[in-house]
Amino acid sequence: MLFSDAYKAECELGFFVAIRAKARRCKRKGIKVQGLKMSVLNCYLALLMNRKSSVSTSLQSSLIYQAIPADHVPMALLLEADPSEASVARYLEVSQCFAALEGETVCGVCVVMNKGTKVEIMNVSVWPEQQGRGIGTALLRFTLEQLKQQGVTQVELGTGTFGHQLTYYQRVGFRVVDILKDHFLNNYPEPIIENGIQHKDMLILAIRLETE
């Protein structure tokens, strides 16, 4: 697997943050580490953070957000967010797809389906090596703006009762409006495990799109 420059910058930064933390612990304990100066570490970390910021900005500026046909979306990308290929296939053929594109490469996708008077987000996914760059948030905001222009006034989605996804959606403005008990137990043949905990219930979140 090829990793993006942004991902590699993130790993390099994390490595030196860990070294600095260890150096500080040694200093507090009075342990002298030969050839290791905090001033040098701090300077190098500042350079890495600037590099990470510039790489992230460069990546965002090279991305295009637009609607794409459903058959242009890689199934493997959708399965990053929804482990049931049968479920994905069912809603994909009757949904709109919005994507973050770098050239002709799909970096992230948001799949939405009309359900009567409301719209439901069925899938939001970004390749793991591209995550942490703000692609998902930018894509979700783009999707909401496109739906607003179509006259949609409310958007809903379902997610687990814990995990980073819940925080991600709430940060954009979604709020919990309902809970479906045992949804993941009743609708998925294989257990969905995150951080060692099995997902059982589904939260329904919604956001109102303000009309001008």
mmCIF file of C-alpha atoms in Angstrom:
data_model
loop_
_atom_site.group_PDB
_atom_site.id
_atom_site.type_symbol
_atom_site.label_atom_id
_atom_site.label_comp_id
_atom_site.label_asym_id
_atom_site.label_seq_id
_atom_site.Cartn_x
_atom_site.Cartn_y
_atom_site.Cartn_z
ATOM 1 C CA MET A 1 0.000 0.000 0.000
ATOM 2 C CA LEU A 2 1.289 3.474 -0.908
ATOM 3 C CA PHE A 3 0.954 6.090 1.796
ATOM 4 C CA SER A 4 0.404 9.794 1.183
ATOM 5 C CA ASP A 5 3.011 12.414 2.088
ATOM 6 C CA ALA A 6 0.579 13.717 4.700
ATOM 7 C CA TYR A 7 0.310 10.310 6.348
ATOM 8 C CA LYS A 8 4.096 9.892 6.402
ATOM 9 C CA ALA A 9 4.503 13.372 7.893
ATOM 10 C CA GLU A 10 1.981 12.439 10.605
ATOM 11 C CA CYS A 11 3.949 9.283 11.487
ATOM 12 C CA GLU A 12 7.272 11.119 11.581
ATOM 13 C CA LEU A 13 5.811 13.813 13.811
ATOM 14 C CA GLY A 14 4.342 11.201 16.168
ATOM 15 C CA PHE A 15 7.715 9.473 16.432
ATOM 16 C CA PHE A 16 9.531 12.617 17.545
ATOM 17 C CA VAL A 17 6.729 13.634 19.919
ATOM 18 C CA ALA A 18 7.246 10.264 21.633
ATOM 19 C CA ILE A 19 11.021 10.842 21.826
ATOM 20 C CA ARG A 20 10.533 14.282 23.371
ATOM 21 C CA ALA A 21 8.089 12.905 25.938
ATOM 22 C CA LYS A 22 10.603 10.234 26.952
ATOM 23 C CA ALA A 23 13.388 12.824 27.170
ATOM 24 C CA ARG A 24 11.255 14.954 29.482
ATOM 25 C CA ARG A 25 10.554 11.986 31.736
ATOM 26 C CA CYS A 26 14.290 11.263 31.941
ATOM 27 C CA LYS A 27 15.000 14.893 32.767
ATOM 28 C CA ARG A 28 12.442 14.916 35.603
ATOM 29 C CA LYS A 29 14.072 11.791 37.045
ATOM 30 C CA GLY A 30 17.538 13.316 36.774
ATOM 31 C CA ILE A 31 18.635 10.857 34.101
ATOM 32 C CA LYS A 32 21.061 12.371 31.614
ATOM 33 C CA VAL A 33 20.732 11.073 28.063
ATOM 34 C CA GLN A 34 23.960 11.384 26.095
ATOM 35 C CA GLY A 35 23.706 13.492 22.935
ATOM 36 C CA LEU A 36 20.024 14.431 23.438
ATOM 37 C CA LYS A 37 19.175 18.125 23.831
ATOM 38 C CA MET A 38 15.607 19.304 24.421
ATOM 39 C CA SER A 39 16.252 22.520 22.496
ATOM 40 C CA VAL A 40 17.209 20.528 19.399
ATOM 41 C CA LEU A 41 14.142 18.278 19.743
ATOM 42 C CA ASN A 42 11.813 21.263 20.161
ATOM 43 C CA CYS A 43 13.290 22.949 17.098
ATOM 44 C CA TYR A 44 12.964 19.811 14.978
ATOM 45 C CA LEU A 45 9.378 19.221 16.137
ATOM 46 C CA ALA A 46 8.454 22.774 15.148
ATOM 47 C CA LEU A 47 9.836 22.127 11.663
ATOM 48 C CA LEU A 48 7.868 18.861 11.410
ATOM 49 C CA MET A 49 4.631 20.556 12.469
ATOM 50 C CA ASN A 50 5.126 23.242 9.821
ATOM 51 C CA ARG A 51 5.794 20.510 7.270
ATOM 52 C CA LYS A 52 2.660 18.612 8.304
ATOM 53 C CA SER A 53 0.590 21.793 7.992
ATOM 54 C CA SER A 54 1.952 22.603 4.532
ATOM 55 C CA VAL A 55 1.407 19.019 3.320
ATOM 56 C CA SER A 56 -2.184 19.060 4.608
ATOM 57 C CA THR A 57 -2.879 22.419 2.943
ATOM 58 C CA SER A 58 -1.344 21.171 -0.303
ATOM 59 C CA LEU A 59 -3.490 18.024 -0.206
ATOM 60 C CA GLN A 60 -6.707 19.976 0.385
ATOM 61 C CA SER A 61 -5.932 22.419 -2.435
ATOM 62 C CA SER A 62 -5.425 19.517 -4.861
ATOM 63 C CA LEU A 63 -8.819 17.943 -4.093
ATOM 64 C CA ILE A 64 -12.019 18.457 -6.064
ATOM 65 C CA TYR A 65 -15.448 17.793 -4.526
ATOM 66 C CA GLN A 66 -18.232 16.775 -6.893
ATOM 67 C CA ALA A 67 -21.051 14.325 -7.592
ATOM 68 C CA ILE A 68 -19.981 11.106 -9.323
ATOM 69 C CA PRO A 69 -21.842 8.054 -10.714
ATOM 70 C CA ALA A 70 -22.329 5.199 -8.271
ATOM 71 C CA ASP A 71 -20.366 2.788 -10.460
ATOM 72 C CA HIS A 72 -17.283 5.024 -10.120
ATOM 73 C CA VAL A 73 -17.090 4.443 -6.359
ATOM 74 C CA PRO A 74 -14.705 1.637 -5.271
ATOM 75 C CA MET A 75 -16.602 -0.996 -3.289
ATOM 76 C CA ALA A 76 -13.536 -1.471 -1.067
ATOM 77 C CA LEU A 77 -13.784 2.166 0.017
ATOM 78 C CA LEU A 78 -17.456 1.830 0.958
ATOM 79 C CA LEU A 79 -16.699 -1.317 2.951
ATOM 80 C CA GLU A 80 -14.354 0.740 5.143
ATOM 81 C CA ALA A 81 -17.491 2.269 6.702
ATOM 82 C CA ASP A 82 -20.071 -0.493 6.156
ATOM 83 C CA PRO A 83 -18.856 -4.115 6.401
ATOM 84 C CA SER A 84 -21.891 -5.594 4.619
ATOM 85 C CA GLU A 85 -21.313 -5.714 0.853
ATOM 86 C CA ALA A 86 -24.902 -6.862 0.303
ATOM 87 C CA SER A 87 -26.228 -3.860 2.218
ATOM 88 C CA VAL A 88 -23.949 -1.460 0.324
ATOM 89 C CA ALA A 89 -25.021 -2.892 -3.047
ATOM 90 C CA ARG A 90 -28.711 -2.417 -2.185
ATOM 91 C CA TYR A 91 -28.541 1.260 -1.320
ATOM 92 C CA LEU A 92 -25.769 2.249 -3.737
ATOM 93 C CA GLU A 93 -27.851 1.719 -6.879
ATOM 94 C CA VAL A 94 -30.596 4.112 -5.667
ATOM 95 C CA SER A 95 -28.374 6.780 -4.088
ATOM 96 C CA GLN A 96 -26.473 9.943 -4.964
ATOM 97 C CA CYS A 97 -22.701 9.858 -4.525
ATOM 98 C CA PHE A 98 -20.455 12.802 -3.724
ATOM 99 C CA ALA A 99 -16.698 12.359 -3.750
ATOM 100 C CA ALA A 100 -13.383 13.973 -2.902
ATOM 101 C CA LEU A 101 -11.176 13.491 -5.948
ATOM 102 C CA GLU A 102 -7.450 13.929 -6.423
ATOM 103 C CA GLY A 103 -7.078 13.752 -10.170
ATOM 104 C CA GLU A 104 -9.085 10.661 -11.089
ATOM 105 C CA THR A 105 -8.528 8.981 -7.719
ATOM 106 C CA VAL A 106 -11.469 8.778 -5.311
ATOM 107 C CA CYS A 107 -10.069 9.698 -1.873
ATOM 108 C CA GLY A 108 -13.398 9.801 -0.052
ATOM 109 C CA VAL A 109 -17.096 9.312 -0.729
ATOM 110 C CA CYS A 110 -20.446 10.271 0.781
ATOM 111 C CA VAL A 111 -23.522 8.278 -0.299
ATOM 112 C CA VAL A 112 -27.015 9.719 0.293
ATOM 113 C CA MET A 113 -30.459 8.258 -0.388
ATOM 114 C CA ASN A 114 -33.839 9.965 -0.626
ATOM 115 C CA LYS A 115 -36.397 8.507 1.769
ATOM 116 C CA GLY A 116 -39.674 10.274 1.198
ATOM 117 C CA THR A 117 -39.455 13.820 2.559
ATOM 118 C CA LYS A 118 -35.998 13.365 4.055
ATOM 119 C CA VAL A 119 -32.524 12.351 2.955
ATOM 120 C CA GLU A 120 -30.395 9.773 4.739
ATOM 121 C CA ILE A 121 -26.618 9.569 4.608
ATOM 122 C CA MET A 122 -25.866 5.901 4.066
ATOM 123 C CA ASN A 123 -22.078 5.915 3.929
ATOM 124 C CA VAL A 124 -19.194 8.329 4.542
ATOM 125 C CA SER A 125 -15.750 6.872 3.992
ATOM 126 C CA VAL A 126 -12.163 8.037 3.434
ATOM 127 C CA TRP A 127 -9.245 5.713 2.707
ATOM 128 C CA PRO A 128 -7.356 5.011 5.981
ATOM 129 C CA GLU A 129 -4.079 6.423 4.649
ATOM 130 C CA GLN A 130 -5.886 9.681 3.750
ATOM 131 C CA GLN A 131 -7.651 10.144 7.090
ATOM 132 C CA GLY A 132 -6.750 12.942 9.484
ATOM 133 C CA ARG A 133 -6.445 15.505 6.692
ATOM 134 C CA GLY A 134 -9.946 16.980 7.009
ATOM 135 C CA ILE A 135 -11.185 15.301 3.830
ATOM 136 C CA GLY A 136 -14.201 13.685 5.493
ATOM 137 C CA THR A 137 -15.378 16.898 7.145
ATOM 138 C CA ALA A 138 -14.954 18.938 3.959
ATOM 139 C CA LEU A 139 -16.764 16.259 1.947
ATOM 140 C CA LEU A 140 -19.648 16.096 4.417
ATOM 141 C CA ARG A 141 -20.048 19.894 4.407
ATOM 142 C CA PHE A 142 -19.961 19.890 0.595
ATOM 143 C CA THR A 143 -22.638 17.178 0.503
ATOM 144 C CA LEU A 144 -24.898 19.092 2.891
ATOM 145 C CA GLU A 145 -24.548 22.238 0.776
ATOM 146 C CA GLN A 146 -25.451 20.304 -2.387
ATOM 147 C CA LEU A 147 -28.512 18.806 -0.690
ATOM 148 C CA LYS A 148 -29.545 22.247 0.555
ATOM 149 C CA GLN A 149 -29.418 23.558 -3.019
ATOM 150 C CA GLN A 150 -31.697 20.665 -4.015
ATOM 151 C CA GLY A 151 -34.279 21.891 -1.504
ATOM 152 C CA VAL A 152 -33.597 19.288 1.186
ATOM 153 C CA THR A 153 -34.388 20.613 4.669
ATOM 154 C CA GLN A 154 -33.409 17.683 6.896
ATOM 155 C CA VAL A 155 -30.684 15.058 6.674
ATOM 156 C CA GLU A 156 -30.448 11.967 8.879
ATOM 157 C CA LEU A 157 -27.903 9.212 9.413
ATOM 158 C CA GLY A 158 -27.315 6.212 11.640
ATOM 159 C CA THR A 159 -24.158 5.471 13.601
ATOM 160 C CA GLY A 160 -22.970 3.497 16.602
ATOM 161 C CA THR A 161 -23.412 4.655 20.179
ATOM 162 C CA PHE A 162 -19.663 5.224 20.617
ATOM 163 C CA GLY A 163 -16.531 5.832 18.563
ATOM 164 C CA HIS A 164 -14.912 8.715 16.702
ATOM 165 C CA GLN A 165 -17.716 8.792 14.105
ATOM 166 C CA LEU A 166 -20.198 10.077 16.688
ATOM 167 C CA THR A 167 -17.936 12.997 17.607
ATOM 168 C CA TYR A 168 -17.254 13.678 13.932
ATOM 169 C CA TYR A 169 -20.943 14.022 13.038
ATOM 170 C CA GLN A 170 -21.796 16.099 16.099
ATOM 171 C CA ARG A 171 -18.958 18.495 15.294
ATOM 172 C CA VAL A 172 -20.588 19.203 11.926
ATOM 173 C CA GLY A 173 -23.925 19.916 13.629
ATOM 174 C CA PHE A 174 -25.835 16.611 13.780
ATOM 175 C CA ARG A 175 -27.834 15.845 16.935
ATOM 176 C CA VAL A 176 -29.204 12.582 18.330
ATOM 177 C CA VAL A 177 -32.953 12.237 17.678
ATOM 178 C CA ASP A 178 -33.620 8.514 18.215
ATOM 179 C CA ILE A 179 -32.055 5.159 19.089
ATOM 180 C CA LEU A 180 -32.650 1.770 17.448
ATOM 181 C CA LYS A 181 -32.096 -0.957 20.003
ATOM 182 C CA ASP A 182 -30.156 -4.036 18.821
ATOM 183 C CA HIS A 183 -29.909 -2.713 15.239
ATOM 184 C CA PHE A 184 -26.408 -4.065 14.615
ATOM 185 C CA LEU A 185 -27.280 -7.392 16.248
ATOM 186 C CA ASN A 186 -30.370 -7.879 14.084
ATOM 187 C CA ASN A 187 -29.087 -6.585 10.738
ATOM 188 C CA TYR A 188 -25.463 -7.720 10.442
ATOM 189 C CA PRO A 189 -24.437 -11.391 10.315
ATOM 190 C CA GLU A 190 -20.991 -10.709 11.797
ATOM 191 C CA PRO A 191 -20.309 -8.765 15.018
ATOM 192 C CA ILE A 192 -19.056 -5.205 14.477
ATOM 193 C CA ILE A 193 -16.248 -4.588 16.952
ATOM 194 C CA GLU A 194 -14.611 -1.224 17.663
ATOM 195 C CA ASN A 195 -11.981 -0.678 20.350
ATOM 196 C CA GLY A 196 -12.764 -4.147 21.684
ATOM 197 C CA ILE A 197 -16.476 -3.351 22.169
ATOM 198 C CA GLN A 198 -19.306 -4.776 20.077
ATOM 199 C CA HIS A 199 -21.728 -2.330 18.488
ATOM 200 C CA LYS A 200 -25.329 -3.249 19.348
ATOM 201 C CA ASP A 201 -27.585 -0.191 19.170
ATOM 202 C CA MET A 202 -27.753 2.485 16.477
ATOM 203 C CA LEU A 203 -28.147 6.204 17.129
ATOM 204 C CA ILE A 204 -30.180 8.241 14.641
ATOM 205 C CA LEU A 205 -28.721 11.713 14.141
ATOM 206 C CA ALA A 206 -30.249 14.596 12.196
ATOM 207 C CA ILE A 207 -29.400 18.095 11.042
ATOM 208 C CA ARG A 208 -31.699 20.831 9.769
ATOM 209 C CA LEU A 209 -30.528 22.677 6.663
ATOM 210 C CA GLU A 210 -31.366 26.353 6.962
ATOM 211 C CA THR A 211 -33.035 27.847 3.894
ATOM 212 C CA GLU A 212 -32.378 31.429 2.883
#
